[in-house]
mmCIF file of C-alpha atoms in Angstrom:
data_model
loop_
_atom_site.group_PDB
_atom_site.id
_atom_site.type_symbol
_atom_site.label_atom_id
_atom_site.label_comp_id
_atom_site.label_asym_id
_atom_site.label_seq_id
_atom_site.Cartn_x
_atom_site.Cartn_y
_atom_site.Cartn_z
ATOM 1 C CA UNK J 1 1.875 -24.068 -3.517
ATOM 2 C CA UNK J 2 5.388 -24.126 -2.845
ATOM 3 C CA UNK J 3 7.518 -20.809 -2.546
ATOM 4 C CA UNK J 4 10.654 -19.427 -0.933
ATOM 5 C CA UNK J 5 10.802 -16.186 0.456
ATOM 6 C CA UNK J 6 12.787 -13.311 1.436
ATOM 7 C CA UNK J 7 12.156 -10.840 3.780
ATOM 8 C CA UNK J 8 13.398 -7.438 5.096
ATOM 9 C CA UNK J 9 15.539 -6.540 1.872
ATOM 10 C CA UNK J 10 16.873 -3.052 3.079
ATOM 11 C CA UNK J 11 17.615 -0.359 0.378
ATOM 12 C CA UNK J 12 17.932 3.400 0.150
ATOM 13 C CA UNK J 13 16.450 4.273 -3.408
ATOM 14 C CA UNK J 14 14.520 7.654 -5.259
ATOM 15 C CA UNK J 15 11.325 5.781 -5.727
ATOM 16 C CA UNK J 16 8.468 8.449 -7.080
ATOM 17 C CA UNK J 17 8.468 11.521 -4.457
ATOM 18 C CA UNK J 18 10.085 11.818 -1.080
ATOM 19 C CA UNK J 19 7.555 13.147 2.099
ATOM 20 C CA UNK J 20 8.807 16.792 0.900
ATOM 21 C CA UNK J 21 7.304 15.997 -3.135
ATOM 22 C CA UNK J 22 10.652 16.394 -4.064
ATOM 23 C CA UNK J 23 11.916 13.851 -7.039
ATOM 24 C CA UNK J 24 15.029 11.887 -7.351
ATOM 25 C CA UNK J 25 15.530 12.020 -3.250
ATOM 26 C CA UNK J 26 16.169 8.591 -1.901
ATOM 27 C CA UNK J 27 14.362 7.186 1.164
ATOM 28 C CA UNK J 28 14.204 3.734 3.054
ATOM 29 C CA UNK J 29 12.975 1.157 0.849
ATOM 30 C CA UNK J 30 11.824 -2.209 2.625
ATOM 31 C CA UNK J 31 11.199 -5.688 0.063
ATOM 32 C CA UNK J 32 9.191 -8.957 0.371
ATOM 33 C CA UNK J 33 9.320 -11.343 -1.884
ATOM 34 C CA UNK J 34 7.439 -14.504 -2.305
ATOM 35 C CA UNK J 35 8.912 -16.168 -5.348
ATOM 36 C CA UNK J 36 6.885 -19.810 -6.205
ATOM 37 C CA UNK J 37 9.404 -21.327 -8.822
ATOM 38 C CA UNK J 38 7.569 -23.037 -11.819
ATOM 39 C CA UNK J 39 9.021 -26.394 -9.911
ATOM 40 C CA UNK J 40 7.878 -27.891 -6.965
ATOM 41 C CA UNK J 41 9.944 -28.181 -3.610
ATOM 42 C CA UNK J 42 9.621 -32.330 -3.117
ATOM 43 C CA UNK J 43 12.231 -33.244 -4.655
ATOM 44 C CA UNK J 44 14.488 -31.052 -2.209
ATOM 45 C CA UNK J 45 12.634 -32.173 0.355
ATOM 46 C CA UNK J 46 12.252 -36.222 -0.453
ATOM 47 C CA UNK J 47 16.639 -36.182 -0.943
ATOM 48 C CA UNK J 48 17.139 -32.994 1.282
ATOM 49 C CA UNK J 49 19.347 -31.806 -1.172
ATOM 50 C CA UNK J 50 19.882 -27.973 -1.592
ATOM 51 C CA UNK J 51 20.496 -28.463 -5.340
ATOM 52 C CA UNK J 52 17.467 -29.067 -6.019
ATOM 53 C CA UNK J 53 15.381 -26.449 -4.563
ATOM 54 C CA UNK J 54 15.627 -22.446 -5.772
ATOM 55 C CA UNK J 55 18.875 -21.354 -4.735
ATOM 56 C CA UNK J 56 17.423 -17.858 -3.159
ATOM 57 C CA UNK J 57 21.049 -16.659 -2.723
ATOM 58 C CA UNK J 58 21.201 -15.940 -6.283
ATOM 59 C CA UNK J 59 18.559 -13.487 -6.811
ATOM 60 C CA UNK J 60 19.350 -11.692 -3.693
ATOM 61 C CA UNK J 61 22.669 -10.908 -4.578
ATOM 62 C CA UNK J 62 21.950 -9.971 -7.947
ATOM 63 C CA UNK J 63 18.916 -7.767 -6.874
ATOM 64 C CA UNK J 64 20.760 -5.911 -4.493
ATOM 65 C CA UNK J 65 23.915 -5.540 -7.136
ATOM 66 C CA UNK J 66 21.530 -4.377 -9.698
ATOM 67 C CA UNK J 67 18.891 -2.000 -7.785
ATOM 68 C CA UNK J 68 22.140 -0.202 -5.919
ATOM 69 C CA UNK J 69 23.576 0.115 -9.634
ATOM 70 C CA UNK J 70 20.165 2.038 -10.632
ATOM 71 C CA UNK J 71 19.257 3.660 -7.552
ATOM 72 C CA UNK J 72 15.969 5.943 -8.893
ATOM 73 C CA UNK J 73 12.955 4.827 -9.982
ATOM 74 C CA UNK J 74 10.279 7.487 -11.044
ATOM 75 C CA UNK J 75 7.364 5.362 -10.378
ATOM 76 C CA UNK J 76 6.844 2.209 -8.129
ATOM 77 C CA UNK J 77 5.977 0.208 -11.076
ATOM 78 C CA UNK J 78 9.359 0.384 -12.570
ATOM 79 C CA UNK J 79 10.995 -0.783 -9.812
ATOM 80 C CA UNK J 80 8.479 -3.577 -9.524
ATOM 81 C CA UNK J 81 9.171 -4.312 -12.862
ATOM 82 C CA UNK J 82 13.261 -4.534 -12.384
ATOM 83 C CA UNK J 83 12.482 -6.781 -9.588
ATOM 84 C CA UNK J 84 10.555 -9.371 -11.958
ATOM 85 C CA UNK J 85 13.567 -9.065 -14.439
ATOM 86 C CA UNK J 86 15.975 -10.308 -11.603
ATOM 87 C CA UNK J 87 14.189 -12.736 -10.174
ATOM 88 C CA UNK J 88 13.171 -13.542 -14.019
ATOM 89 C CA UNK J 89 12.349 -17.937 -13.484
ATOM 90 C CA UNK J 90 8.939 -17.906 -11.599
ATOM 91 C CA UNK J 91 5.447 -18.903 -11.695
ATOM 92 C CA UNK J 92 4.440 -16.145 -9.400
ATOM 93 C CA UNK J 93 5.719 -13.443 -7.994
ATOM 94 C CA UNK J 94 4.197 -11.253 -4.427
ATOM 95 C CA UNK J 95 6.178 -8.488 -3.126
ATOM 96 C CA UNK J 96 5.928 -6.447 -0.594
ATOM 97 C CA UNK J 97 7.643 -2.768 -0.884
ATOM 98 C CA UNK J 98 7.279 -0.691 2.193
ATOM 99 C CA UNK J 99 8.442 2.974 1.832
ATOM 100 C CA UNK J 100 8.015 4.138 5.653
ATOM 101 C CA UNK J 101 9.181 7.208 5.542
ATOM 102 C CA UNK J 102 7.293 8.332 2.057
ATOM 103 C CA UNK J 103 4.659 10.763 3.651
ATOM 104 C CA UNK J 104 4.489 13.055 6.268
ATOM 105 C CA UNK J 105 1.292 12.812 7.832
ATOM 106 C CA UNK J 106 1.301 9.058 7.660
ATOM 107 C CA UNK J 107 3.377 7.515 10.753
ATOM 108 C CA UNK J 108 4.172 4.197 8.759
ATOM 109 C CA UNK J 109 4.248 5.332 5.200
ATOM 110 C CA UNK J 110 3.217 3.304 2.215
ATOM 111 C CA UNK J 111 3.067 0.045 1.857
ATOM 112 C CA UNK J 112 2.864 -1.468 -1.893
ATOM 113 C CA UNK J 113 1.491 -5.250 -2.629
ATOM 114 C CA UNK J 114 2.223 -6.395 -6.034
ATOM 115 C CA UNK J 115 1.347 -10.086 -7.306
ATOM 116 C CA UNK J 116 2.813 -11.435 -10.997
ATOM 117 C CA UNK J 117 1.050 -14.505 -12.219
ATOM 118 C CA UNK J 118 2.522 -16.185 -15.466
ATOM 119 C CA UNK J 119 -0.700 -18.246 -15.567
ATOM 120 C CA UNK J 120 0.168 -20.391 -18.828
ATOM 121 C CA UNK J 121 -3.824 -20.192 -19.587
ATOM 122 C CA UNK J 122 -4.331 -16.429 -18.826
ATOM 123 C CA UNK J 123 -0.939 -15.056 -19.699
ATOM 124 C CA UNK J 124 0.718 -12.755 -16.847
ATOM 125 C CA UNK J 125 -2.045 -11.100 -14.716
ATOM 126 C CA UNK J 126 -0.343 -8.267 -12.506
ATOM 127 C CA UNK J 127 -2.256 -6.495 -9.572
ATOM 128 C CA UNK J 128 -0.976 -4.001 -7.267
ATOM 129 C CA UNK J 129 -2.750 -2.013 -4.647
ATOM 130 C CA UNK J 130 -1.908 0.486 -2.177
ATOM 131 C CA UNK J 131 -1.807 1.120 1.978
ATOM 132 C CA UNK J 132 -1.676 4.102 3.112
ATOM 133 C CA UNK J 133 -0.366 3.467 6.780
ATOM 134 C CA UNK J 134 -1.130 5.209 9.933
ATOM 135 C CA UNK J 135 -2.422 8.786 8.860
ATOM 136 C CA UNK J 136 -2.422 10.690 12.080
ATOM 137 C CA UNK J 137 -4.939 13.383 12.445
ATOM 138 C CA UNK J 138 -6.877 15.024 15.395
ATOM 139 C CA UNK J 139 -10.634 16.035 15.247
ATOM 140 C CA UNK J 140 -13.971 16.175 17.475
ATOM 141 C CA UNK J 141 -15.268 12.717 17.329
ATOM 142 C CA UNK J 142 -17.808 10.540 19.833
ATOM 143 C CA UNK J 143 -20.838 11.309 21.808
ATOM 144 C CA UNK J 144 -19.769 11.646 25.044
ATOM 145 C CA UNK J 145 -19.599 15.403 26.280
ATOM 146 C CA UNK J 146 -15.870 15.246 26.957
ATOM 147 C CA UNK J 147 -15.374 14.306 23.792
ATOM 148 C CA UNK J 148 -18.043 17.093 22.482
ATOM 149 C CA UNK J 149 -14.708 19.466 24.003
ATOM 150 C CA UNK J 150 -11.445 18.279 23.355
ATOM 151 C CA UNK J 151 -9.549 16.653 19.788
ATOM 152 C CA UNK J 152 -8.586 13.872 20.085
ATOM 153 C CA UNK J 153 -6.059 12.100 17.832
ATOM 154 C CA UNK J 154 -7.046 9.282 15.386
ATOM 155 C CA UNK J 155 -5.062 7.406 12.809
ATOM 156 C CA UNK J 156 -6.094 6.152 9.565
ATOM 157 C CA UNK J 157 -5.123 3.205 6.993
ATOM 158 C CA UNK J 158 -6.019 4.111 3.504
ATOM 159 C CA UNK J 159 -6.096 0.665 0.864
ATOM 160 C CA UNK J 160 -6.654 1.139 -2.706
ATOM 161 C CA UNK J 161 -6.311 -0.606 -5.813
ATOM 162 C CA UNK J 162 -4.243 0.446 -8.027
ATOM 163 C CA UNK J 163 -3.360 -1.906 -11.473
ATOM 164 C CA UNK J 164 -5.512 -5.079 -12.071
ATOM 165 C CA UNK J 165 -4.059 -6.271 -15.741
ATOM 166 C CA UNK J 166 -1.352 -7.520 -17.716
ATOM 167 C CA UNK J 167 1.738 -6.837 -16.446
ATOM 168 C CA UNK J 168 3.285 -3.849 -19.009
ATOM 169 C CA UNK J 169 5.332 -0.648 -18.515
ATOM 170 C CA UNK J 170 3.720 1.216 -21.613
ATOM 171 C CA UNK J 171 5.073 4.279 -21.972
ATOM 172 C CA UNK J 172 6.252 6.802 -19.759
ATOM 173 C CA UNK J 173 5.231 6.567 -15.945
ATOM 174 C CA UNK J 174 5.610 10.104 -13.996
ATOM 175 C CA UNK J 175 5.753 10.274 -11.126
ATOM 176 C CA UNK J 176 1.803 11.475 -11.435
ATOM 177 C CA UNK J 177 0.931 8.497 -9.259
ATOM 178 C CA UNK J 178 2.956 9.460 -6.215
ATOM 179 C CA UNK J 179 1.465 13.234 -6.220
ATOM 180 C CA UNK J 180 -2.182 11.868 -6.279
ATOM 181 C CA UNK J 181 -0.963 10.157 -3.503
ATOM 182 C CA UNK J 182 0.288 13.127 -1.385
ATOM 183 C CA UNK J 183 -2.667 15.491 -2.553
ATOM 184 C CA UNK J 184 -4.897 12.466 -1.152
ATOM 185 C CA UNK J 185 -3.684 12.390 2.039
ATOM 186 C CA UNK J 186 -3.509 16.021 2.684
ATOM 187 C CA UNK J 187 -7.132 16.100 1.548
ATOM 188 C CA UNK J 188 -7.924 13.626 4.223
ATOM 189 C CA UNK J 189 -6.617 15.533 6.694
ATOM 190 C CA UNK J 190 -7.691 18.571 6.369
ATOM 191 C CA UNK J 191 -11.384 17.313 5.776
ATOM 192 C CA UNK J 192 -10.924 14.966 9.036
ATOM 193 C CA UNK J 193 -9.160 17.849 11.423
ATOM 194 C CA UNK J 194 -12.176 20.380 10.433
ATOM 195 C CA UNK J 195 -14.846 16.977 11.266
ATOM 196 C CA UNK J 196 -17.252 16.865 14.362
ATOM 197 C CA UNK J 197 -18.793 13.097 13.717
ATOM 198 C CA UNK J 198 -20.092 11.318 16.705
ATOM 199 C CA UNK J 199 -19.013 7.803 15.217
ATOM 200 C CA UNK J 200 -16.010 6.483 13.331
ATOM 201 C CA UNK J 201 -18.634 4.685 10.956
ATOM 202 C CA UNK J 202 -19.612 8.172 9.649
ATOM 203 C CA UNK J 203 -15.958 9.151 9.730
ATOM 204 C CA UNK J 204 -14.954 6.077 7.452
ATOM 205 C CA UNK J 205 -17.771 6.643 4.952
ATOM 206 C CA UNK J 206 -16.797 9.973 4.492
ATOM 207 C CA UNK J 207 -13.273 9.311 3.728
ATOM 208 C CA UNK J 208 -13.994 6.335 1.717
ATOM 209 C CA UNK J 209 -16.108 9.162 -0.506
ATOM 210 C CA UNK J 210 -13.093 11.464 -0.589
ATOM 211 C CA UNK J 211 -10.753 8.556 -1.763
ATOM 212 C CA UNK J 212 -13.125 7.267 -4.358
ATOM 213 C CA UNK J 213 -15.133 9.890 -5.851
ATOM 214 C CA UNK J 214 -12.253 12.807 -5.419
ATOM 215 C CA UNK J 215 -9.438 10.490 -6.542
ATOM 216 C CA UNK J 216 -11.374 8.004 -8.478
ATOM 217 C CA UNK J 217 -10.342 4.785 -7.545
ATOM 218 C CA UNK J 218 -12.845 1.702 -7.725
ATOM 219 C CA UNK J 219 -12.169 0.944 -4.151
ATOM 220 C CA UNK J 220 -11.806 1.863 -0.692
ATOM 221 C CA UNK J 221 -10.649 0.010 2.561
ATOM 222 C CA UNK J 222 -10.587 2.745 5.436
ATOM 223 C CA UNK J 223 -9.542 1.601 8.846
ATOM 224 C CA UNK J 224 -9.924 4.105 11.925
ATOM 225 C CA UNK J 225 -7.760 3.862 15.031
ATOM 226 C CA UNK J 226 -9.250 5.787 18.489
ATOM 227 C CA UNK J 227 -6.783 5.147 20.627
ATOM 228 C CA UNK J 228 -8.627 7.294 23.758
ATOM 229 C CA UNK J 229 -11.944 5.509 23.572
ATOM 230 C CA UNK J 230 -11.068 3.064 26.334
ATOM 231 C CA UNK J 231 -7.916 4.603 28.690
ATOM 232 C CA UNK J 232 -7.153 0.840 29.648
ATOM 233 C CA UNK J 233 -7.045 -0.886 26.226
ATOM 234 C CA UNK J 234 -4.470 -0.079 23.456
ATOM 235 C CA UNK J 235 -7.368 1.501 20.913
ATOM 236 C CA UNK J 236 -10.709 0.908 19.442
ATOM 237 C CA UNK J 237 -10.836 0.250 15.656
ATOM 238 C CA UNK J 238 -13.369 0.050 12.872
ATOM 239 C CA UNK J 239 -12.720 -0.954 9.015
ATOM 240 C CA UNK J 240 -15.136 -0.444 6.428
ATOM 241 C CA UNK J 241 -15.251 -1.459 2.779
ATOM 242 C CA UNK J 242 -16.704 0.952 -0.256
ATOM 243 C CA UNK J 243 -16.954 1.015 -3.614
ATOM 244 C CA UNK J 244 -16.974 4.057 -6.090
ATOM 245 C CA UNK J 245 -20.674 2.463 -6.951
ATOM 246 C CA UNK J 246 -21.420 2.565 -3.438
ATOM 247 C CA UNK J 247 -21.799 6.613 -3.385
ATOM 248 C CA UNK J 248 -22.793 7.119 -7.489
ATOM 249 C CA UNK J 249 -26.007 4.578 -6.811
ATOM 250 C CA UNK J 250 -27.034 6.100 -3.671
ATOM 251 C CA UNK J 251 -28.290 9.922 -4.772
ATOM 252 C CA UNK J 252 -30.804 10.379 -1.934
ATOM 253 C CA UNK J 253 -28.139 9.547 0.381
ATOM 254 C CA UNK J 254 -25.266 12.197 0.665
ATOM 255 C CA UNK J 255 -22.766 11.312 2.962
ATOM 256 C CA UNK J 256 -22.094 13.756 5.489
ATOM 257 C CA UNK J 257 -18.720 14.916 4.205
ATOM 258 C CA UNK J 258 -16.511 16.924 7.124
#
């Protein structure tokens, strides 16, 4: 698989809410893009001749012309979808769109993945999923009596899927998406800052319940940062996986929830 990519495209747009809810505000907008051409790169490489490989200066220039013309976006997916339009001649398409200053609570923001496929035997298959980056909270957590005393701060990554499917705008997109978003993550927090686990295990499980059964999505990645288990390493981490079927299948098992 050959592809050329571009990295670190800088922008200042109104993409769904700002980290105050408020619409039409624009914040720091970060792209990736991994663009495979429906051509192979040997040629260009057998002759080294630039001609023949994607000339990635075009699409840059004309994405940043056009997304600086348009400026807001009420819902990720439209910009997504502008992007495709530019870069318009591809087999696939990955981006990366990093809005790190989208949330409040969350030290990193949110970070979308999107992948086109124009398959020629399945049509174009477009997925897109969600990280929510560095959620910084404080609770009681551990076993140790110090702990049993003191908060201590934790930080969380939230992934989700969001679209798996052909790759349509149909109809009108709110920005409905975006305050699920923020409602999630103040959830999270509050349930976490009011918690008194003794492992980040239990932690996880209960906040992959909150994100799936509360906000019902499918799936749940939940990734938990202690930075003061261990004073002379950087942090201790665990990631879980759940599914929504996860907690609906197991009745005689209710998850502790904070």
């Amino acid at each position: 698989m050959d592809s050329v990519i571009l990295k670190g495209i800088k922008f200042d747009l109104a993409v769904g809410l700002d980290a105050w809810r408020r619409v039409a505000k624009p914040q720091p907008v970060v792209v990736d893009l991994d663009i495979q051409p429906t051509f192979t790169l040997e040629a260009a490489a057998a002759k080294d001749d630039v001609n023949l490989t994607l000339d990635y200066g075009k699409p840059y220039r004309q994405l940043v012309k056009e997304v600086n013309e348009t400026l807001t976006y009420p819902e990720i997916r439209y910009l997504i979808s502008h992007i495709s339009d530019v870069v318009a001649d591809y087999a696939s398409l990955s981006l990366e769109i990093a809005l790190p200053k989208a949330l409040l609570q969350a030290k990193q923001g949110l970070a979308y993945h999107a992948m086109i496929d124009k398959s020629p035997d399945a049509g174009t298959v477009f997925t897109l999923s969600l990280t929510i980056k560095q959620i910084a909270t404080e609770c009681i957590i551990g076993v140790n009596p110090h702990e049993r005393t003191y908060k201590q701060p934790l930080f969380f990554d939230i992934s989700v899927p969001i679209v798996a499917g052909s790759f349509e705008i149909v109809g009108e997109h709110d920005a409905g998406h975006h305050h699920q978003v923020h409602d999630l993550v103040q959830e999270v927090v509050e349930r976490v800052e009011g918690s008194s686990y003794q492992t980040l295990e239990a932690l996880a499980t209960a906040v992959a319940q909150i994100v799936t059964m509360n906000y019902g999505y499918s799936l749940a990645k939940v990734r938990i940062e202690k930075p003061y288990a261990y004073p002379v390493i950087a942090a201790t981490s665990v990631q879980l996986t759940r599914t929504k079927g996860f907690f609906e299948n197991k009745d005689f098992w209710k998850v502790k929830l904070p």
